[in-house]
CSV table of C-alpha atoms and ligand atoms in Angstrom, one decimal:
chain,number,residue,atom,x,y,z
A,69,UNK,CA,-6.5,18.4,-17.5
A,70,UNK,CA,-4.6,21.1,-19.3
A,71,UNK,CA,-3.1,20.0,-22.6
A,72,UNK,CA,-1.3,21.9,-25.2
A,73,UNK,CA,-0.9,19.4,-28.1
A,74,UNK,CA,-3.0,16.4,-28.7
A,75,UNK,CA,-1.1,13.3,-29.3
A,76,UNK,CA,-2.3,10.5,-31.5
A,77,UNK,CA,-4.4,8.0,-29.5
A,78,UNK,CA,-2.6,4.6,-29.3
A,79,UNK,CA,-4.5,1.4,-29.9
A,80,UNK,CA,-4.1,-0.2,-26.5
A,81,UNK,CA,-4.5,-3.8,-27.8
A,82,UNK,CA,-1.7,-3.2,-30.2
A,83,UNK,CA,0.5,-1.5,-27.6
A,84,UNK,CA,-0.1,-4.4,-25.2
A,85,UNK,CA,0.9,-6.9,-27.9
A,86,UNK,CA,4.0,-5.0,-28.6
A,87,UNK,CA,4.8,-4.6,-24.9
A,88,UNK,CA,4.6,-8.4,-24.4
A,89,UNK,CA,7.4,-8.9,-26.9
A,90,UNK,CA,9.9,-7.1,-24.7
A,91,UNK,CA,8.5,-7.0,-21.2
A,92,UNK,CA,7.4,-10.1,-19.3
A,93,UNK,CA,3.7,-10.2,-19.6
A,94,UNK,CA,3.9,-6.6,-21.1
A,95,UNK,CA,4.4,-5.0,-17.7
A,96,UNK,CA,6.9,-4.3,-14.9
A,97,UNK,CA,4.6,-5.4,-12.1
A,98,UNK,CA,2.1,-8.2,-12.4
A,99,UNK,CA,-1.2,-6.6,-11.4
A,100,UNK,CA,-0.8,-3.9,-14.1
A,101,UNK,CA,-1.6,-6.7,-16.7
A,102,UNK,CA,-5.3,-6.8,-15.7
A,103,UNK,CA,-5.2,-10.6,-15.4
A,104,UNK,CA,-7.6,-10.4,-12.6
A,105,UNK,CA,-10.2,-8.1,-14.2
A,106,UNK,CA,-9.7,-9.2,-17.8
A,107,UNK,CA,-9.4,-7.0,-20.9
A,108,UNK,CA,-6.5,-4.9,-22.2
A,109,UNK,CA,-4.4,-3.1,-19.6
A,110,UNK,CA,-4.5,0.7,-19.6
A,111,UNK,CA,-1.2,2.4,-20.6
A,112,UNK,CA,-0.9,5.9,-19.0
A,113,UNK,CA,0.5,8.9,-20.7
A,114,UNK,CA,0.2,11.5,-18.0
A,115,UNK,CA,-1.5,12.5,-14.8
A,116,UNK,CA,-2.7,15.7,-13.2
A,117,UNK,CA,-4.5,16.0,-9.9
A,118,UNK,CA,-7.3,13.3,-9.7
A,119,UNK,CA,-7.1,12.5,-13.4
A,120,UNK,CA,-4.9,10.4,-15.6
A,121,UNK,CA,-4.8,10.4,-19.4
A,122,UNK,CA,-4.4,7.0,-21.0
A,123,UNK,CA,-2.4,6.2,-24.2
A,124,UNK,CA,-5.8,6.0,-25.7
A,125,UNK,CA,-6.2,9.8,-25.0
A,126,UNK,CA,-9.1,9.1,-22.8
A,127,UNK,CA,-9.3,10.8,-19.4
A,128,UNK,CA,-10.0,8.8,-16.3
A,129,UNK,CA,-10.6,9.7,-12.7
A,130,UNK,CA,-7.9,7.8,-10.8
A,131,UNK,CA,-8.8,5.8,-7.7
A,132,UNK,CA,-5.7,3.6,-8.0
A,133,UNK,CA,-3.2,6.5,-7.6
A,134,UNK,CA,-0.1,4.3,-8.1
A,135,UNK,CA,-1.3,2.1,-5.1
A,136,UNK,CA,-1.0,4.7,-2.5
A,137,UNK,CA,1.9,7.3,-2.8
A,138,UNK,CA,-0.1,10.2,-4.2
A,139,UNK,CA,-1.8,11.9,-1.3
A,140,UNK,CA,-2.2,15.1,-3.4
A,141,UNK,CA,-2.9,13.3,-6.7
A,142,UNK,CA,-0.6,13.5,-9.7
A,143,UNK,CA,2.0,16.1,-10.5
A,144,UNK,CA,1.4,18.2,-7.5
A,145,UNK,CA,3.3,21.5,-8.3
A,146,UNK,CA,5.5,21.7,-5.0
A,147,UNK,CA,6.6,18.0,-5.3
A,148,UNK,CA,7.4,18.3,-9.0
A,149,UNK,CA,9.4,21.4,-8.4
A,150,UNK,CA,11.3,19.9,-5.4
A,151,UNK,CA,12.3,16.8,-7.4
A,152,UNK,CA,13.3,19.1,-10.4
A,153,UNK,CA,15.4,21.2,-8.2
A,154,UNK,CA,17.2,18.4,-6.7
A,155,UNK,CA,17.9,16.5,-10.0
A,156,UNK,CA,19.2,19.7,-11.6
A,157,UNK,CA,22.0,19.7,-9.1
A,158,UNK,CA,22.9,16.0,-9.5
A,159,UNK,CA,20.7,13.0,-9.6
A,160,UNK,CA,22.8,10.6,-7.5
A,161,UNK,CA,26.1,10.7,-5.6
A,162,UNK,CA,26.3,7.4,-3.8
A,163,UNK,CA,27.5,9.6,-0.9
A,164,UNK,CA,25.7,11.2,2.0
A,165,UNK,CA,23.5,14.3,1.7
A,166,UNK,CA,22.2,16.8,4.2
A,167,UNK,CA,18.7,16.4,2.7
A,168,UNK,CA,18.6,12.8,3.7
A,169,UNK,CA,19.1,13.7,7.3
A,170,UNK,CA,16.3,16.3,7.1
A,171,UNK,CA,13.9,13.8,5.8
A,172,UNK,CA,15.0,11.2,8.4
A,173,UNK,CA,14.3,13.8,11.1
A,174,UNK,CA,10.8,14.6,9.7
A,175,UNK,CA,10.0,10.8,9.7
A,176,UNK,CA,11.3,10.4,13.3
A,177,UNK,CA,9.2,13.3,14.4
A,178,UNK,CA,6.0,11.9,12.8
A,179,UNK,CA,6.7,8.3,14.2
A,180,UNK,CA,8.1,8.6,17.7
A,181,UNK,CA,8.7,4.8,17.8
A,182,UNK,CA,11.5,5.3,15.2
A,183,UNK,CA,14.8,6.2,16.8
A,184,UNK,CA,17.1,5.2,13.9
A,185,UNK,CA,16.1,4.5,10.3
A,186,UNK,CA,17.6,3.4,7.0
A,187,UNK,CA,16.2,4.5,3.6
A,188,UNK,CA,15.9,2.0,0.7
A,189,UNK,CA,14.3,2.3,-2.7
A,190,UNK,CA,11.4,0.0,-2.4
A,191,UNK,CA,9.0,-1.2,0.3
A,192,UNK,CA,10.1,-4.8,-0.5
A,193,UNK,CA,13.7,-4.0,0.2
A,194,UNK,CA,12.7,-2.2,3.5
A,195,UNK,CA,10.5,-5.1,4.7
A,196,UNK,CA,13.3,-7.6,3.7
A,197,UNK,CA,15.9,-5.6,5.6
A,198,UNK,CA,13.6,-5.2,8.7
A,199,UNK,CA,13.3,-9.0,8.8
A,200,UNK,CA,17.1,-9.2,8.6
A,201,UNK,CA,17.5,-6.7,11.5
A,202,UNK,CA,15.0,-8.6,13.6
A,203,UNK,CA,16.7,-11.9,13.0
A,204,UNK,CA,20.1,-10.4,13.7
A,205,UNK,CA,19.0,-8.8,16.9
A,206,UNK,CA,17.0,-11.7,18.4
A,207,UNK,CA,19.3,-14.4,17.0
A,208,UNK,CA,16.1,-16.3,16.0
A,209,UNK,CA,15.0,-17.4,12.5
A,210,UNK,CA,11.2,-17.6,12.2
A,211,UNK,CA,8.8,-14.8,11.4
A,212,UNK,CA,5.0,-14.9,12.0
A,213,UNK,CA,2.9,-13.1,9.3
A,214,UNK,CA,-0.9,-13.0,8.8
A,215,UNK,CA,-2.7,-14.5,5.9
A,216,UNK,CA,-3.6,-11.8,3.4
A,217,UNK,CA,-1.0,-9.3,4.6
A,218,UNK,CA,1.5,-8.3,1.9
A,219,UNK,CA,5.0,-7.3,2.8
A,220,UNK,CA,6.6,-7.0,-0.6
A,221,UNK,CA,7.9,-9.8,-2.7
A,222,UNK,CA,10.8,-11.0,-0.5
A,223,UNK,CA,11.2,-14.8,-0.4
A,224,UNK,CA,10.3,-15.6,3.1
A,225,UNK,CA,7.3,-13.3,3.4
A,226,UNK,CA,5.7,-14.2,0.0
A,227,UNK,CA,3.7,-16.8,1.8
A,228,UNK,CA,-0.1,-16.4,2.0
A,229,UNK,CA,0.5,-12.8,0.7
A,230,UNK,CA,-2.5,-10.7,-0.4
A,231,UNK,CA,-2.4,-8.2,-3.1
A,232,UNK,CA,-1.2,-9.2,-6.5
A,233,UNK,CA,-0.1,-12.7,-5.3
A,234,UNK,CA,-3.6,-13.4,-4.2
A,235,UNK,CA,-5.2,-12.1,-7.4
A,236,UNK,CA,-2.9,-14.2,-9.5
A,237,UNK,CA,-3.7,-17.3,-7.4
A,238,UNK,CA,0.0,-17.7,-6.4
A,239,UNK,CA,0.1,-16.7,-2.8
A,240,UNK,CA,3.0,-19.2,-2.5
A,241,UNK,CA,5.4,-18.2,-5.3
A,242,UNK,CA,7.4,-20.6,-7.4
A,243,UNK,CA,11.1,-20.1,-6.9
A,244,UNK,CA,10.9,-19.7,-3.2
A,245,UNK,CA,12.9,-22.5,-1.6
A,246,UNK,CA,10.9,-24.7,0.7
A,247,UNK,CA,13.4,-24.2,3.4
A,248,UNK,CA,13.0,-20.4,3.2
A,249,UNK,CA,9.2,-20.6,3.2
A,250,UNK,CA,9.5,-22.8,6.2
A,251,UNK,CA,10.9,-19.8,8.2
A,252,UNK,CA,7.5,-18.2,8.0
A,253,UNK,CA,4.5,-19.2,10.2
A,254,UNK,CA,1.2,-18.0,8.7
A,255,UNK,CA,-1.7,-17.4,11.1
A,256,UNK,CA,-5.1,-15.7,10.4
A,257,UNK,CA,-5.5,-12.0,11.0
A,258,UNK,CA,-7.4,-11.0,14.1
A,259,UNK,CA,-6.7,-14.4,15.8
A,260,UNK,CA,-4.7,-13.9,18.9
A,261,UNK,CA,-5.2,-17.5,20.0
A,262,UNK,CA,-3.5,-18.6,16.7
A,263,UNK,CA,-0.6,-16.3,17.5
A,264,UNK,CA,-0.3,-17.7,21.0
A,265,UNK,CA,-0.3,-21.3,19.5
A,266,UNK,CA,2.3,-20.3,17.0
A,267,UNK,CA,4.6,-19.1,19.7
A,268,UNK,CA,4.0,-22.3,21.8
A,269,UNK,CA,4.8,-24.6,18.9
A,270,UNK,CA,7.9,-22.7,18.1
A,271,UNK,CA,9.3,-22.0,21.5
A,272,UNK,CA,12.2,-19.4,21.3
A,273,UNK,CA,12.3,-19.6,17.6
A,274,UNK,CA,10.2,-16.5,16.6
A,275,UNK,CA,12.2,-13.4,15.8
A,276,UNK,CA,9.3,-11.2,14.8
A,277,UNK,CA,5.7,-10.7,14.0
A,278,UNK,CA,5.1,-8.8,10.8
A,279,UNK,CA,1.7,-7.1,10.5
A,280,UNK,CA,-0.1,-4.5,8.4
A,281,UNK,CA,-1.7,-2.7,11.4
A,282,UNK,CA,-4.7,-1.8,9.1
A,283,UNK,CA,-4.4,-4.4,6.3
A,284,UNK,CA,-5.0,-3.0,2.9
A,285,UNK,CA,-3.7,-5.8,0.7
A,286,UNK,CA,-6.6,-8.2,1.2
A,287,UNK,CA,-8.8,-5.2,0.7
A,288,UNK,CA,-9.3,-2.8,3.6
A,289,UNK,CA,-9.8,-4.8,6.8
A,290,UNK,CA,-9.7,-3.7,10.4
A,291,UNK,CA,-8.0,-5.1,13.5
A,292,UNK,CA,-10.4,-6.1,16.3
A,293,UNK,CA,-10.2,-4.1,19.5
A,294,UNK,CA,-7.4,-5.4,21.4
A,295,UNK,CA,-5.7,-7.3,18.6
A,296,UNK,CA,-2.7,-5.0,18.1
A,297,UNK,CA,-2.4,-4.6,21.8
A,298,UNK,CA,-2.5,-8.3,22.1
A,299,UNK,CA,0.4,-8.7,19.6
A,300,UNK,CA,2.4,-6.1,21.5
A,301,UNK,CA,1.9,-8.0,24.8
A,302,UNK,CA,2.7,-11.4,23.4
A,303,UNK,CA,5.8,-10.3,21.5
A,304,UNK,CA,7.1,-8.5,24.5
A,305,UNK,CA,6.6,-11.6,26.7
A,306,UNK,CA,8.2,-13.9,24.1
A,307,UNK,CA,11.1,-11.5,23.4
A,308,UNK,CA,10.1,-11.3,19.7
A,309,UNK,CA,9.9,-8.0,17.8
A,310,UNK,CA,6.7,-6.5,16.7
A,311,UNK,CA,7.1,-5.0,13.1
A,312,UNK,CA,4.4,-2.8,11.7
A,313,UNK,CA,4.3,-2.6,8.0
A,314,UNK,CA,3.0,0.8,7.4
A,315,UNK,CA,4.0,1.1,3.7
A,316,UNK,CA,0.4,2.0,3.0
A,317,UNK,CA,-0.9,3.3,6.3
A,318,UNK,CA,2.1,5.5,7.2
A,319,UNK,CA,1.3,9.1,6.6
A,320,UNK,CA,-2.1,7.9,5.1
A,321,UNK,CA,-4.5,7.0,7.9
A,322,UNK,CA,-2.8,9.7,10.0
A,323,UNK,CA,0.4,11.7,9.7
A,324,UNK,CA,2.0,9.4,12.2
A,325,UNK,CA,0.5,6.2,10.7
A,326,UNK,CA,-1.7,3.5,12.3
A,327,UNK,CA,0.6,3.3,15.3
A,328,UNK,CA,-0.3,6.8,16.4
A,329,UNK,CA,-4.1,6.1,15.8
A,330,UNK,CA,-3.8,2.9,17.9
A,331,UNK,CA,-1.3,4.2,20.3
A,332,UNK,CA,0.9,1.2,20.0
A,333,UNK,CA,4.7,1.3,19.8
A,334,UNK,CA,6.1,-1.3,17.5
A,335,UNK,CA,9.8,-2.2,17.6
A,336,UNK,CA,10.3,-1.6,13.9
A,337,UNK,CA,8.3,0.1,11.3
A,338,UNK,CA,8.4,-0.3,7.5
A,339,UNK,CA,7.5,2.8,5.4
A,340,UNK,CA,7.3,3.4,1.6
A,341,UNK,CA,5.0,4.7,-0.9
A,342,UNK,CA,3.9,8.2,0.4
A,343,UNK,CA,7.4,9.0,1.9
A,344,UNK,CA,8.9,9.1,-1.6
A,345,UNK,CA,6.3,11.6,-2.9
A,346,UNK,CA,5.8,9.3,-5.9
A,347,UNK,CA,9.5,8.5,-6.5
A,348,UNK,CA,11.2,5.3,-5.4
A,349,UNK,CA,11.9,5.7,-1.6
A,350,UNK,CA,11.0,3.6,1.4
A,351,UNK,CA,12.5,3.1,4.9
A,352,UNK,CA,12.7,0.8,7.9
A,353,UNK,CA,13.5,1.9,11.3
A,354,UNK,CA,12.7,1.7,15.0
A,355,UNK,CA,14.4,0.9,18.3
A,356,UNK,CA,18.0,2.1,18.4
A,357,UNK,CA,19.4,-1.2,19.8
A,358,UNK,CA,17.6,-3.2,16.9
A,359,UNK,CA,18.6,-0.8,14.2
A,360,UNK,CA,22.2,-0.7,15.4
A,361,UNK,CA,22.5,-4.3,14.1
A,362,UNK,CA,22.6,-2.9,10.6
A,363,UNK,CA,26.0,-2.1,8.9
A,364,UNK,CA,28.1,-0.1,9.5
A,365,UNK,CA,27.0,0.0,13.1
A,366,UNK,CA,26.4,-3.7,13.3
A,367,UNK,CA,26.9,-7.1,11.6
A,368,UNK,CA,23.8,-7.3,9.5
A,369,UNK,CA,24.6,-6.1,6.0
A,370,UNK,CA,22.2,-4.0,3.9
A,371,UNK,CA,23.1,-1.4,1.3
A,372,UNK,CA,21.8,0.4,-1.9
A,373,UNK,CA,23.4,2.3,-4.6
A,374,UNK,CA,20.4,4.6,-5.0
A,375,UNK,CA,19.3,4.5,-1.4
A,376,UNK,CA,18.3,8.0,-0.3
A,377,UNK,CA,18.4,9.3,-3.9
A,378,UNK,CA,18.3,13.1,-4.0
A,379,UNK,CA,15.3,13.4,-6.2
A,380,UNK,CA,13.3,10.9,-4.3
A,381,UNK,CA,14.3,12.5,-0.9
A,382,UNK,CA,13.4,15.9,-2.3
A,383,UNK,CA,10.0,14.7,-3.5
A,384,UNK,CA,9.3,12.9,-0.2
A,385,UNK,CA,10.3,15.9,1.9
A,386,UNK,CA,8.0,18.1,-0.2
A,387,UNK,CA,5.2,15.6,0.4
A,388,UNK,CA,5.7,15.5,4.1
A,389,UNK,CA,5.9,19.3,4.3
A,390,UNK,CA,2.6,19.5,2.4
A,391,UNK,CA,0.9,17.0,4.6
A,392,UNK,CA,1.9,19.2,7.6
A,393,UNK,CA,1.0,22.5,6.1
A,394,UNK,CA,-2.2,21.5,4.4
A,395,UNK,CA,-3.3,18.8,6.9
A,396,UNK,CA,-5.6,17.1,4.3
A,397,UNK,CA,-6.6,14.2,6.4
A,398,UNK,CA,-10.1,15.4,7.7
A,399,UNK,CA,-11.1,16.6,4.1
A,400,UNK,CA,-9.9,13.4,2.5
A,401,UNK,CA,-11.8,11.3,5.0
A,402,UNK,CA,-15.0,13.3,4.4
A,403,UNK,CA,-14.6,12.9,0.6
A,404,UNK,CA,-14.1,9.1,1.1
A,405,UNK,CA,-17.1,8.8,3.3
A,406,UNK,CA,-19.2,10.7,0.9
A,407,UNK,CA,-18.1,8.6,-2.0
A,408,UNK,CA,-18.6,5.3,0.0
A,409,UNK,CA,-22.1,6.3,1.0
A,410,UNK,CA,-22.9,7.2,-2.6
A,411,UNK,CA,-21.6,3.8,-3.6
A,412,UNK,CA,-23.7,2.0,-1.0
A,413,UNK,CA,-26.7,3.8,-2.3
A,414,UNK,CA,-25.9,2.9,-5.8
A,415,UNK,CA,-25.4,-0.7,-4.9
A,416,UNK,CA,-28.8,-0.8,-3.2
A,417,UNK,CA,-30.5,0.8,-6.2
A,418,UNK,CA,-28.9,-1.7,-8.5
A,419,UNK,CA,-29.6,-4.7,-6.3
A,420,UNK,CA,-25.9,-5.7,-6.1
A,421,UNK,CA,-24.6,-7.0,-2.7
A,422,UNK,CA,-21.6,-4.8,-1.8
A,423,UNK,CA,-19.6,-4.6,1.5
A,424,UNK,CA,-17.7,-1.4,1.5
A,425,UNK,CA,-14.9,-1.0,4.1
A,426,UNK,CA,-13.1,2.3,4.4
A,427,UNK,CA,-10.7,4.3,6.8
A,428,UNK,CA,-9.4,7.8,6.1
A,429,UNK,CA,-8.8,8.0,2.4
A,430,UNK,CA,-8.7,4.3,1.5
A,431,UNK,CA,-11.6,1.9,0.8
A,432,UNK,CA,-12.5,-1.4,-0.7
A,433,UNK,CA,-15.8,-2.5,-2.2
A,434,UNK,CA,-16.0,-6.1,-1.7
A,435,UNK,CA,-18.5,-7.9,-4.0
A,436,UNK,CA,-20.1,-10.1,-1.4
A,437,UNK,CA,-23.2,-10.1,0.9
A,438,UNK,CA,-21.9,-10.3,4.4
A,439,UNK,CA,-25.4,-9.4,6.0
A,440,UNK,CA,-23.8,-6.3,7.3
A,441,UNK,CA,-21.0,-8.1,9.1
A,442,UNK,CA,-17.5,-6.8,8.8
A,443,UNK,CA,-14.9,-8.6,6.7
A,444,UNK,CA,-12.1,-9.2,9.2
A,445,UNK,CA,-9.7,-11.7,7.7
A,446,UNK,CA,-8.4,-13.3,4.6
A,447,UNK,CA,-10.9,-16.1,4.6
A,448,UNK,CA,-13.7,-13.5,4.7
A,449,UNK,CA,-12.1,-11.4,2.1
A,450,UNK,CA,-11.8,-14.5,-0.2
A,451,UNK,CA,-15.5,-14.8,-0.3
A,452,UNK,CA,-15.8,-11.7,-2.5
A,453,UNK,CA,-16.7,-12.3,-6.1
A,454,UNK,CA,-13.7,-11.5,-8.1
A,455,UNK,CA,-15.5,-11.9,-11.4
A,456,UNK,CA,-18.3,-9.4,-10.4
A,457,UNK,CA,-15.5,-7.0,-9.5
A,458,UNK,CA,-13.9,-7.5,-12.8
A,459,UNK,CA,-17.1,-6.8,-14.7
A,460,UNK,CA,-17.6,-3.7,-12.4
A,461,UNK,CA,-14.0,-2.6,-13.1
A,462,UNK,CA,-14.5,-2.8,-16.9
A,463,UNK,CA,-17.7,-0.9,-16.8
A,464,UNK,CA,-16.1,1.8,-14.7
A,465,UNK,CA,-13.1,2.0,-17.0
A,466,UNK,CA,-15.5,2.5,-19.9
A,467,UNK,CA,-17.2,5.2,-17.9
A,468,UNK,CA,-13.9,7.0,-17.4
A,469,UNK,CA,-12.9,5.8,-14.0
A,470,UNK,CA,-9.8,3.9,-13.2
A,471,UNK,CA,-9.9,1.6,-10.1
A,472,UNK,CA,-7.3,-0.8,-8.8
A,473,UNK,CA,-7.4,-3.6,-11.4
A,474,UNK,CA,-8.1,-6.3,-8.8
A,475,UNK,CA,-10.7,-7.1,-6.0
A,476,UNK,CA,-8.3,-7.5,-3.1
A,477,UNK,CA,-6.8,-4.0,-3.0
A,478,UNK,CA,-7.4,-0.6,-1.4
A,479,UNK,CA,-8.7,2.2,-3.6
A,480,UNK,CA,-7.5,5.6,-2.8
A,481,UNK,CA,-9.1,9.2,-2.7
A,482,UNK,CA,-6.6,12.1,-3.0
A,483,UNK,CA,-6.7,15.7,-1.8
A,484,UNK,CA,-6.9,16.6,-5.5
A,485,UNK,CA,-10.4,14.8,-5.8
A,486,UNK,CA,-13.3,17.1,-5.5
A,487,UNK,CA,-17.1,16.6,-5.5
A,488,UNK,CA,-16.9,16.9,-9.2
A,489,UNK,CA,-14.8,13.9,-9.7
A,490,UNK,CA,-16.6,12.0,-7.0
A,491,UNK,CA,-20.1,12.6,-8.5
A,492,UNK,CA,-18.8,11.7,-11.9
A,493,UNK,CA,-17.6,8.4,-10.5
A,494,UNK,CA,-20.7,7.8,-8.6
A,495,UNK,CA,-22.8,8.3,-11.7
A,496,UNK,CA,-20.5,5.8,-13.5
A,497,UNK,CA,-20.8,3.5,-10.6
A,498,UNK,CA,-24.7,3.4,-10.6
A,499,UNK,CA,-24.6,2.7,-14.4
A,500,UNK,CA,-21.8,0.0,-13.9
A,501,UNK,CA,-23.6,-1.7,-11.0
A,502,UNK,CA,-26.9,-1.8,-12.9
A,503,UNK,CA,-25.1,-3.4,-15.8
A,504,UNK,CA,-23.7,-6.3,-13.8
B,15,PLP,C1,3.3,-1.9,-1.4
B,15,PLP,C2,3.6,-2.6,-0.2
B,15,PLP,C3,4.8,-3.1,0.1
B,15,PLP,C4,5.9,-3.2,-1.0
B,15,PLP,O1,6.4,-2.0,-1.4
B,15,PLP,P1,7.1,-1.9,-2.9
B,15,PLP,O2,7.6,-0.5,-2.8
B,15,PLP,O3,6.0,-2.2,-3.8
B,15,PLP,O4,8.1,-2.9,-2.9
B,15,PLP,C5,5.1,-3.7,1.3
B,15,PLP,N1,4.1,-3.7,2.3
B,15,PLP,C6,2.9,-3.1,2.0
B,15,PLP,C7,1.9,-3.1,3.2
B,15,PLP,C8,2.6,-2.6,0.8
B,15,PLP,O5,1.4,-2.1,0.6
């Protein structure tokens, strides 16, 4: 990473102690605090391509990549330039801009199931609003979600949520009214029978089924053949909406998201992460009749002072344009396969049971012996040894590799990663696994 001046390395322990005096838990999002893996959290000073520089002035190959937005790694030139250009002409207007229309058109072109959309600032907001649109349209209250799927921290979907909630052992968050949690029906992923039963038990009360079409928030898990098709069939029959949460998979597993890979048309889609190019931007959209429920067209209110923010829209547009022009998907998949194969070899050499699941440029190493069987739901994912992951994480950090600081997450490879970074991380992995 190019650097002009060398700053003084910070003492991370001291910095964390200082942070905890002003920020809850020292962080602005819980998983950053390393509760799940132990030790002192990393504070980051800068990033470039596949690398980040810690406040300790150490360099790390980054496989966390801000949890998914950074398809081209950190500070990709065109994205930085686009955001800078936009912000120089005014950072926010709270009024409509042409650039938002352009980005909306690009999103629609990528995901043909989206006829109308609305931009928000976070995936949580987008998911929450999609739930509101679904409830307003169907005039029903209940939502089915799958154990281990994460749809942001909105009240009614923070039940049996994966990701940070799992890691912290609070899948059911305090502060969520029982009456609100009771509007959510949780069923196991990949279990169509359970979905049928949930519909039977709650006749004419289910507004929508929310699903990560390829879950990444219990670690990367795959839908069985026919599972998503089954959800499509059941929801259609029951006059409930099918909502794909593609905040991670959208523009990641393919330009058009998991829905184009699987050839399934959801009624609504939730997007985030990549579409903001690393700035706060998310969206929800889908069928015109459903989205028309949202104000000002319809009676369901949803708004945002910074929604469609010019800098975020510019960064997101630059991201989508780069994804189109450079088409990095095949290369990223090859890099990820290469890395996962190397990791499998290292695990065997070290005698550590490891189940690695990957698709496209995302992967999860589960520290569990499944005898070669895939992990396909939350119960299976929970069998992984979080303590072993924590030790591995710490050894990797020491070796100059930054992974997601929790077992039940997806790690990412970017287009900026090369053989050099991957081989460096594989050497660190072999050493780390041998030390467990
Ligand atoms: C990250 C994520 C969200 C929440 O997005 P935020 O921008 O963090 O609020 C929702 N759904 C999925 C699948 C996610 O991975």
